[in-house]
Amino acid sequence: MNSSDFDFVSGLLKRRAGIQLTTDKTYLLESRLAPLARKEGLASIEDLLQVVRSRRDERLISQIVDVMTTNETFFFRDKTPFELMKEVALPDLSSQRKPRIRIWCAACSTGQEPYSLAMMLEDNPVLTKGAAVEIVATDISPRVLEKAKSGLYSQFEVQRGLPIQMMMKHFKQKDDLWQISDKIRSMVTFREHNLMDQPTMFGKFDVVFIRNVLIYFDQPTKSQVLDRVSSVMNPGGYMLLGAAETVIGISKKFEAVKERRGLYQAVGGANKSGIRAA
Amino acid sequence: MKRCLIVDDSRVVRKVARRILEDLKFDTMEAADGQQALEQCRADMPEAILLDWNMPVMNGIDFLRALRREPGGDRPTVVFCTTENDMSHIAEAIRSGANEYIMKPFDSEIIESKFAEVGLV
Ligand SMILES: C[S@@+](CC[C@H](N)C(=O)[O-])C[C@H]1O[C@@H](n2cnc3c(N)ncnc32)[C@H](O)[C@@H]1O
């Protein structure tokens, strides 16, 4: 791929999805665009990009963004975020006697993250002390959302991170695949959302999982995304980042919870002693 | 170092499993059927057992039931690893005292993830 084609696609990805692509990722670009070109009946990546350039074909542009997303995920990924929910966030939120606890999984990929939360909540009703829980899960990619909604996972996927007892309890076998129960599926609402846009349509949240997506953005984009996230959070609400991500030097809208790596609180809520500011 | 007994009638499977488990810092032992495995456990009880289902002489489920009745046989963490991949087999294995269940084909990631699930890594 020549450098002007590379610049064209990487500019497109940056503008559309915030995703930063450095030239050392050229192979990635090629390996993902080649199948798309073929699927579109075009002879080469060059032809594909030519079509996009000359027609500004929105459908094709979305597909390019879609294939360039990295959707790696698995059930109960990294474990700690779920422990932090159990040990810190949910006890605090349920002690506030909220009638509803609202959770947003931004960048949910194929659904393992929101479904892990749903299974955990279903299996531990004491965690929410009778509060209704709403889980909204979003991603930029219609392709992964489709799969997430189906709740269908391969044998390989249900063996990554999912304890066997949970699989037995919450999944049914469907031919070669495993489908999560209707009950768990009904606890999660999936919607398409681009983190470059203001997430106003979903209301305010008490918890936001935004894990393993900031890593694809540059510094200013990370700040903007975290600002947007904080604007839809209730004060004192909790945010969970991926293991390689932080707010330090990126956003002042969140404070790290002491000795709880990966857990942040939206500024303006409870102070360290747990007493709510007026 | 924790010891893991690999029970499978396929030499190839045992070899692949051994490589993965050694990378996870296990001392490994091998048995080709349930009977051999039971004798090895009687002589020297391992901390972990990776267990196939279908084997000649004594199959995995019969081995597991016998093991759990042995003195000290409640201690090893047993992870089934088999091509039996339907819910009724899984349920039977868990009822009979298995701690985790891997559906073949497996790879290092699945073994690591499942062993982590039961606190072995
Ligand atoms: C590596 S996955 C992370 C999935 C899950 N949160 C986890 O930690 O396992 C990253 C996801 O971010 C999504 N993504 C990338 N850019 C995005 C954007 N601008 N808006 C929304 N989602 C985006 C991708 O489609 C992909 O599914």
Coordinates of C-alpha atoms and ligand atoms in Angstrom, one line a residue:
Chain A
M1 CA 0.0 0.0 0.0
N2 CA 1.4 3.4 -0.9
S3 CA 1.7 6.2 1.5
S4 CA -1.0 8.3 0.1
D5 CA -3.5 5.4 0.4
F6 CA -2.3 4.8 3.9
D7 CA -2.7 8.4 4.8
F8 CA -6.2 8.4 3.3
V9 CA -7.4 5.4 5.3
S10 CA -5.7 6.4 8.5
G11 CA -7.2 9.9 8.2
L12 CA -10.6 8.4 7.7
L13 CA -10.3 6.2 10.7
K14 CA -9.1 9.0 12.9
R15 CA -11.9 11.4 11.9
R16 CA -14.6 8.8 12.0
A17 CA -13.7 6.7 15.0
G18 CA -10.8 8.4 16.7
I19 CA -8.7 5.3 15.9
Q20 CA -5.0 6.1 15.5
L21 CA -3.1 4.0 13.0
T22 CA 0.7 4.3 12.8
T23 CA 2.5 3.2 9.6
D24 CA 3.8 0.0 11.4
K25 CA 0.2 -1.2 11.2
T26 CA 0.2 -1.2 7.4
Y27 CA 0.0 -5.0 7.4
L28 CA -3.1 -4.8 9.6
L29 CA -4.7 -2.4 7.3
E30 CA -4.0 -4.6 4.3
S31 CA -5.0 -7.8 5.9
R32 CA -8.4 -6.4 6.9
L33 CA -9.1 -4.3 3.7
A34 CA -8.3 -7.1 1.2
P35 CA -11.3 -9.3 2.2
L36 CA -13.5 -6.3 2.2
A37 CA -12.4 -5.3 -1.3
R38 CA -13.1 -8.9 -2.5
K39 CA -16.5 -8.9 -0.9
E40 CA -17.3 -5.7 -2.7
G41 CA -16.3 -7.4 -6.0
L42 CA -13.3 -5.1 -6.4
A43 CA -9.9 -6.2 -7.7
S44 CA -7.7 -4.6 -5.0
I45 CA -7.4 -2.4 -2.0
E46 CA -6.4 0.4 -4.4
D47 CA -9.7 0.0 -6.2
L48 CA -11.7 0.0 -3.0
L49 CA -10.1 3.2 -1.9
Q50 CA -10.6 4.7 -5.3
V51 CA -14.3 4.0 -5.0
V52 CA -14.4 5.6 -1.6
R53 CA -12.5 8.6 -2.7
S54 CA -14.6 9.3 -5.8
R55 CA -18.0 8.4 -4.5
R56 CA -17.7 9.2 -0.8
D57 CA -19.7 6.0 -0.4
E58 CA -21.0 6.2 3.3
R59 CA -21.8 2.5 3.4
L60 CA -18.3 1.6 2.3
I61 CA -16.7 4.1 4.7
S62 CA -18.6 2.6 7.6
Q63 CA -17.5 -0.9 6.6
I64 CA -13.9 0.2 6.5
V65 CA -14.2 1.6 10.0
D66 CA -16.0 -1.6 11.1
V67 CA -13.3 -4.0 9.8
M68 CA -10.6 -1.9 11.2
T69 CA -11.9 -2.2 14.8
T70 CA -10.2 -4.7 17.1
N71 CA -12.9 -6.6 18.9
E72 CA -10.9 -8.9 21.1
T73 CA -12.8 -9.6 24.3
F74 CA -13.8 -12.4 26.7
F75 CA -16.0 -13.2 29.6
F76 CA -14.9 -11.7 33.0
R77 CA -11.9 -10.2 31.3
D78 CA -9.1 -9.4 33.8
K79 CA -11.5 -10.4 36.7
T80 CA -10.6 -7.3 38.8
P81 CA -13.2 -5.0 37.3
F82 CA -15.9 -7.4 38.3
E83 CA -14.4 -7.8 41.8
L84 CA -14.3 -4.0 42.1
M85 CA -17.9 -3.9 41.2
K86 CA -18.8 -6.4 43.8
E87 CA -16.5 -5.0 46.6
V88 CA -16.7 -1.3 46.0
A89 CA -19.0 0.2 43.4
L90 CA -22.2 -1.8 44.0
P91 CA -22.1 -1.8 47.8
D92 CA -21.6 2.0 47.7
L93 CA -24.4 2.5 45.1
S94 CA -26.9 0.2 46.8
S95 CA -26.3 1.9 50.1
Q96 CA -27.6 5.1 48.5
R97 CA -30.9 3.4 48.1
K98 CA -31.3 4.2 44.5
P99 CA -34.3 2.7 42.8
R100 CA -32.3 2.0 39.8
I101 CA -28.6 1.4 39.1
R102 CA -27.7 2.2 35.5
I103 CA -24.6 0.7 33.9
W104 CA -23.1 1.6 30.5
C105 CA -20.6 -0.6 28.7
A106 CA -19.1 1.7 26.2
A107 CA -17.2 -0.3 23.5
C108 CA -18.8 -3.6 24.5
S109 CA -17.6 -5.5 21.4
T110 CA -19.4 -8.9 21.0
G111 CA -21.1 -8.6 24.4
Q112 CA -19.0 -10.7 26.8
E113 CA -18.4 -7.7 29.1
P114 CA -22.1 -6.7 29.6
Y115 CA -23.2 -10.3 29.8
S116 CA -20.6 -11.0 32.5
L117 CA -22.0 -8.2 34.5
A118 CA -25.5 -9.4 34.0
M119 CA -24.6 -12.9 35.1
M120 CA -22.8 -11.6 38.1
L121 CA -25.8 -9.5 39.1
E122 CA -28.3 -12.3 38.4
D123 CA -26.3 -14.7 40.6
N124 CA -25.7 -12.2 43.4
P125 CA -29.0 -10.3 44.0
V126 CA -27.8 -9.1 47.4
L127 CA -25.3 -6.9 45.5
T128 CA -28.0 -4.5 44.4
K129 CA -30.3 -4.8 47.4
G130 CA -33.4 -4.9 45.3
A131 CA -32.5 -1.9 43.1
A132 CA -33.5 -2.4 39.4
V133 CA -30.4 -2.7 37.2
E134 CA -30.2 -1.5 33.7
I135 CA -27.3 -2.3 31.4
V136 CA -26.8 -0.4 28.2
A137 CA -24.0 -1.7 26.0
T138 CA -22.8 0.2 22.9
D139 CA -20.2 -0.1 20.2
I140 CA -19.4 1.6 17.0
S141 CA -19.4 -1.7 15.0
P142 CA -22.8 -3.0 13.8
R143 CA -21.1 -6.3 13.1
V144 CA -20.1 -7.0 16.7
L145 CA -23.5 -5.7 18.0
E146 CA -25.3 -8.2 15.8
K147 CA -23.4 -11.0 17.4
A148 CA -23.8 -9.6 20.9
K149 CA -27.6 -9.4 20.5
S150 CA -27.7 -13.0 19.3
G151 CA -26.0 -14.1 22.5
L152 CA -24.4 -16.9 20.5
Y153 CA -20.8 -17.9 21.2
S154 CA -18.4 -20.5 19.9
Q155 CA -17.0 -23.3 22.1
F156 CA -13.8 -21.5 22.2
E157 CA -15.4 -18.2 23.4
V158 CA -17.4 -19.9 26.2
Q159 CA -14.2 -21.4 27.5
R160 CA -12.4 -18.1 27.9
G161 CA -13.0 -16.7 31.4
L162 CA -16.3 -18.3 32.0
P163 CA -16.4 -20.7 35.0
I164 CA -18.1 -24.0 34.0
Q165 CA -20.8 -23.6 36.7
M166 CA -21.8 -20.3 35.1
M167 CA -21.8 -21.8 31.7
M168 CA -24.1 -24.6 32.8
K169 CA -26.4 -22.2 34.5
H170 CA -26.7 -19.5 31.9
F171 CA -26.1 -21.1 28.5
K172 CA -27.9 -23.5 26.2
Q173 CA -26.3 -25.6 23.5
K174 CA -27.4 -24.7 20.0
D175 CA -25.8 -26.9 17.4
D176 CA -22.1 -26.1 17.5
L177 CA -22.7 -22.9 19.5
W178 CA -23.7 -21.9 22.9
Q179 CA -26.4 -19.4 23.5
I180 CA -26.8 -17.2 26.6
S181 CA -30.2 -17.5 28.3
D182 CA -33.1 -15.2 27.4
K183 CA -33.1 -14.0 31.0
I184 CA -29.5 -12.7 30.8
R185 CA -30.0 -11.4 27.3
S186 CA -33.0 -9.4 28.4
M187 CA -30.9 -7.6 31.0
V188 CA -28.8 -5.9 28.4
T189 CA -29.8 -3.3 25.8
F190 CA -27.4 -3.1 22.8
R191 CA -27.2 0.2 20.8
E192 CA -24.8 1.5 18.2
H193 CA -22.8 4.4 19.5
N194 CA -19.6 6.2 18.3
L195 CA -17.5 7.5 21.2
M196 CA -16.7 10.5 19.1
D197 CA -20.3 11.6 19.5
Q198 CA -22.0 13.0 22.6
P199 CA -23.8 10.1 24.3
T200 CA -26.8 12.1 25.3
M201 CA -29.5 9.6 24.2
F202 CA -29.0 7.1 27.0
G203 CA -29.5 9.1 30.1
K204 CA -27.2 9.3 33.2
F205 CA -25.2 6.4 34.5
D206 CA -23.9 5.2 37.9
V207 CA -21.2 3.0 36.4
V208 CA -19.4 3.1 33.1
F209 CA -17.2 0.3 31.8
I210 CA -15.0 1.8 29.1
R211 CA -12.3 -0.8 28.8
N212 CA -9.7 -1.5 26.2
V213 CA -10.8 1.1 23.8
L214 CA -9.0 4.3 24.9
I215 CA -5.8 2.5 23.9
Y216 CA -6.7 3.1 20.2
F217 CA -7.0 6.9 20.6
D218 CA -4.5 9.7 20.8
Q219 CA -4.2 11.8 23.9
P220 CA -6.5 14.7 23.0
T221 CA -9.1 12.1 21.8
K222 CA -8.9 10.2 25.1
S223 CA -9.5 13.5 27.0
Q224 CA -12.5 14.3 24.8
V225 CA -14.0 10.8 25.2
L226 CA -13.6 10.9 29.0
D227 CA -15.2 14.4 29.1
R228 CA -18.2 13.0 27.3
V229 CA -18.3 10.0 29.6
S230 CA -18.2 12.2 32.6
S231 CA -21.0 14.4 31.3
V232 CA -23.4 11.4 31.4
M233 CA -22.4 10.2 34.8
N234 CA -24.1 10.8 38.1
P235 CA -21.7 12.5 40.5
G236 CA -19.7 9.9 42.5
G237 CA -20.5 7.3 39.8
Y238 CA -17.8 4.8 39.0
M239 CA -15.8 4.2 35.9
L240 CA -13.7 1.2 35.1
L241 CA -10.8 1.3 32.6
G242 CA -8.7 -1.5 31.0
A243 CA -5.6 -2.7 32.7
A244 CA -3.3 -0.6 30.4
E245 CA -5.4 2.6 30.7
T246 CA -5.5 5.5 33.1
V247 CA -7.0 9.0 33.5
I248 CA -3.8 10.4 34.9
G249 CA -2.7 13.3 32.8
I250 CA -5.7 12.9 30.6
S251 CA -8.8 13.9 32.5
K252 CA -9.5 15.9 35.7
K253 CA -13.1 14.8 35.7
F254 CA -12.3 11.5 37.5
E255 CA -10.4 10.6 40.6
A256 CA -8.7 7.3 41.1
V257 CA -10.1 5.3 44.0
K258 CA -7.3 4.7 46.4
E259 CA -5.7 1.3 46.3
R260 CA -8.3 0.1 43.8
R261 CA -6.4 0.0 40.5
G262 CA -8.5 0.6 37.5
L263 CA -11.4 2.1 39.4
Y264 CA -12.3 5.8 39.1
Q265 CA -15.0 8.1 40.5
A266 CA -16.6 10.9 38.7
V267 CA -15.6 14.1 40.5
G268 CA -18.3 15.8 42.4
G269 CA -19.7 12.9 44.3
A270 CA -18.9 11.1 47.6
N271 CA -15.6 12.0 49.2
K272 CA -13.1 9.5 50.5
S273 CA -15.0 8.9 53.7
G274 CA -18.1 8.0 51.7
I275 CA -20.0 11.1 52.8
R276 CA -21.9 12.7 50.0
A277 CA -21.1 16.3 49.2
A278 CA -24.1 18.6 49.5
Chain B
M1 CA 6.1 -26.9 42.3
K2 CA 2.6 -28.2 41.8
R3 CA 2.2 -31.6 40.2
C4 CA -0.3 -32.3 37.5
L5 CA -1.3 -35.8 36.3
I6 CA -2.2 -35.9 32.6
V7 CA -4.6 -38.7 31.9
D8 CA -5.3 -39.3 28.2
D9 CA -5.0 -42.4 26.0
S10 CA -3.5 -40.3 23.1
R11 CA 0.2 -39.8 23.4
V12 CA 0.0 -36.7 21.2
V13 CA -2.6 -35.1 23.5
R14 CA -0.5 -35.9 26.5
K15 CA 2.5 -34.3 24.9
V16 CA 0.7 -31.1 23.9
A17 CA -0.8 -30.9 27.4
R18 CA 2.6 -31.5 29.0
R19 CA 4.2 -28.6 27.1
I20 CA 1.4 -26.3 28.1
L21 CA 1.4 -27.3 31.8
E22 CA 5.2 -27.1 32.0
D23 CA 5.0 -23.6 30.8
L24 CA 2.5 -22.9 33.6
K25 CA 5.2 -24.3 36.0
F26 CA 3.7 -27.7 36.7
D27 CA 5.6 -30.8 37.3
T28 CA 3.8 -33.3 35.1
M29 CA 3.1 -37.0 35.2
E30 CA 1.2 -39.1 32.6
A31 CA -1.2 -42.0 32.6
A32 CA -2.8 -43.6 29.5
D33 CA -6.0 -44.8 31.2
G34 CA -8.0 -44.5 34.4
Q35 CA -6.6 -47.6 36.0
Q36 CA -3.0 -46.4 35.6
A37 CA -4.0 -43.0 36.8
L38 CA -5.6 -44.5 39.9
E39 CA -2.5 -46.5 40.7
Q40 CA -0.4 -43.4 40.3
C41 CA -2.6 -41.4 42.6
R42 CA -2.6 -44.1 45.3
A43 CA 1.2 -44.0 45.2
D44 CA 1.5 -40.2 45.0
M45 CA -1.5 -37.9 45.0
P46 CA -1.0 -34.9 42.6
E47 CA -2.5 -31.4 43.2
A48 CA -4.1 -31.3 39.8
I49 CA -5.4 -33.8 37.2
L50 CA -6.2 -33.1 33.6
L51 CA -8.6 -35.9 32.6
D52 CA -9.9 -37.3 29.4
W53 CA -13.2 -39.1 29.3
N54 CA -13.1 -42.0 26.8
M55 CA -10.2 -44.3 27.5
P56 CA -9.7 -48.1 27.5
V57 CA -9.6 -50.1 30.7
M58 CA -11.1 -47.4 32.9
N59 CA -12.7 -44.2 31.5
G60 CA -12.4 -40.8 33.0
I61 CA -15.7 -40.7 34.9
D62 CA -15.2 -44.1 36.5
F63 CA -11.7 -43.0 37.5
L64 CA -13.0 -39.8 39.0
R65 CA -15.6 -41.5 41.1
A66 CA -13.0 -44.0 42.3
L67 CA -10.5 -41.3 43.0
R68 CA -13.0 -39.3 45.1
R69 CA -13.5 -42.4 47.4
E70 CA -9.7 -42.9 47.9
P71 CA -8.1 -41.5 51.1
G72 CA -6.9 -38.0 50.1
G73 CA -8.7 -38.4 46.8
D74 CA -10.8 -35.3 47.5
R75 CA -7.8 -33.1 47.3
P76 CA -6.7 -33.0 43.7
T77 CA -8.4 -30.4 41.5
V78 CA -9.7 -32.3 38.6
V79 CA -10.2 -30.6 35.2
F80 CA -11.9 -32.7 32.5
C81 CA -10.5 -32.3 29.0
T82 CA -12.6 -34.2 26.5
T83 CA -14.3 -34.2 23.1
E84 CA -17.6 -34.9 25.0
N85 CA -19.1 -31.4 24.6
D86 CA -22.7 -31.6 25.5
M87 CA -24.4 -30.3 28.6
S88 CA -25.4 -33.8 30.0
H89 CA -21.8 -35.0 30.0
I90 CA -20.6 -31.7 31.6
A91 CA -23.3 -32.0 34.3
E92 CA -22.4 -35.6 35.0
A93 CA -18.7 -34.7 35.3
I94 CA -19.4 -31.9 37.8
R95 CA -21.8 -34.1 39.8
S96 CA -19.1 -36.8 40.0
G97 CA -16.6 -34.3 41.5
A98 CA -14.9 -32.5 38.6
N99 CA -13.9 -29.0 39.3
E100 CA -13.7 -27.6 35.8
Y101 CA -14.4 -28.8 32.3
I102 CA -12.5 -28.2 29.0
M103 CA -14.1 -29.1 25.7
K104 CA -11.5 -30.3 23.1
P105 CA -9.9 -28.9 21.0
F106 CA -8.0 -27.0 23.7
D107 CA -5.1 -24.6 23.5
S108 CA -2.8 -23.0 26.0
E109 CA -5.1 -20.1 26.6
I110 CA -8.1 -22.3 27.5
I111 CA -6.0 -24.5 29.8
E112 CA -4.5 -21.4 31.5
S113 CA -8.0 -19.8 31.8
K114 CA -9.6 -22.9 33.2
F115 CA -6.7 -23.6 35.6
A116 CA -7.0 -20.0 36.8
E117 CA -10.7 -20.5 37.4
V118 CA -10.0 -23.2 40.0
G119 CA -7.0 -21.4 41.5
L120 CA -4.3 -23.6 40.1
V121 CA -2.4 -20.7 38.4
Ligands
LIG1 C1 -10.8 -4.5 22.3 S1 -12.5 -4.2 22.2 C2 -12.9 -4.1 24.0 C3 -14.1 -4.9 24.4 C4 -14.4 -4.9 25.9 N1 -14.6 -3.6 26.4 C5 -13.2 -5.5 26.6 O1 -12.5 -4.8 27.3 O2 -13.1 -6.8 26.5 C6 -12.6 -2.6 21.6 C7 -13.9 -2.2 21.0 O3 -14.0 -0.8 20.8 C8 -14.8 -0.5 19.7 N2 -14.5 0.9 19.3 C9 -13.4 1.4 18.6 N3 -13.5 2.7 18.4 C10 -14.8 3.0 18.8 C11 -15.5 4.3 18.8 N4 -15.0 5.4 18.3 N5 -16.7 4.3 19.4 C12 -17.2 3.2 20.0 N6 -16.6 2.0 20.0 C13 -15.4 1.9 19.4 C14 -14.4 -1.6 18.7 O4 -15.5 -1.7 17.8 C15 -14.2 -2.8 19.7 O5 -15.4 -3.6 19.7

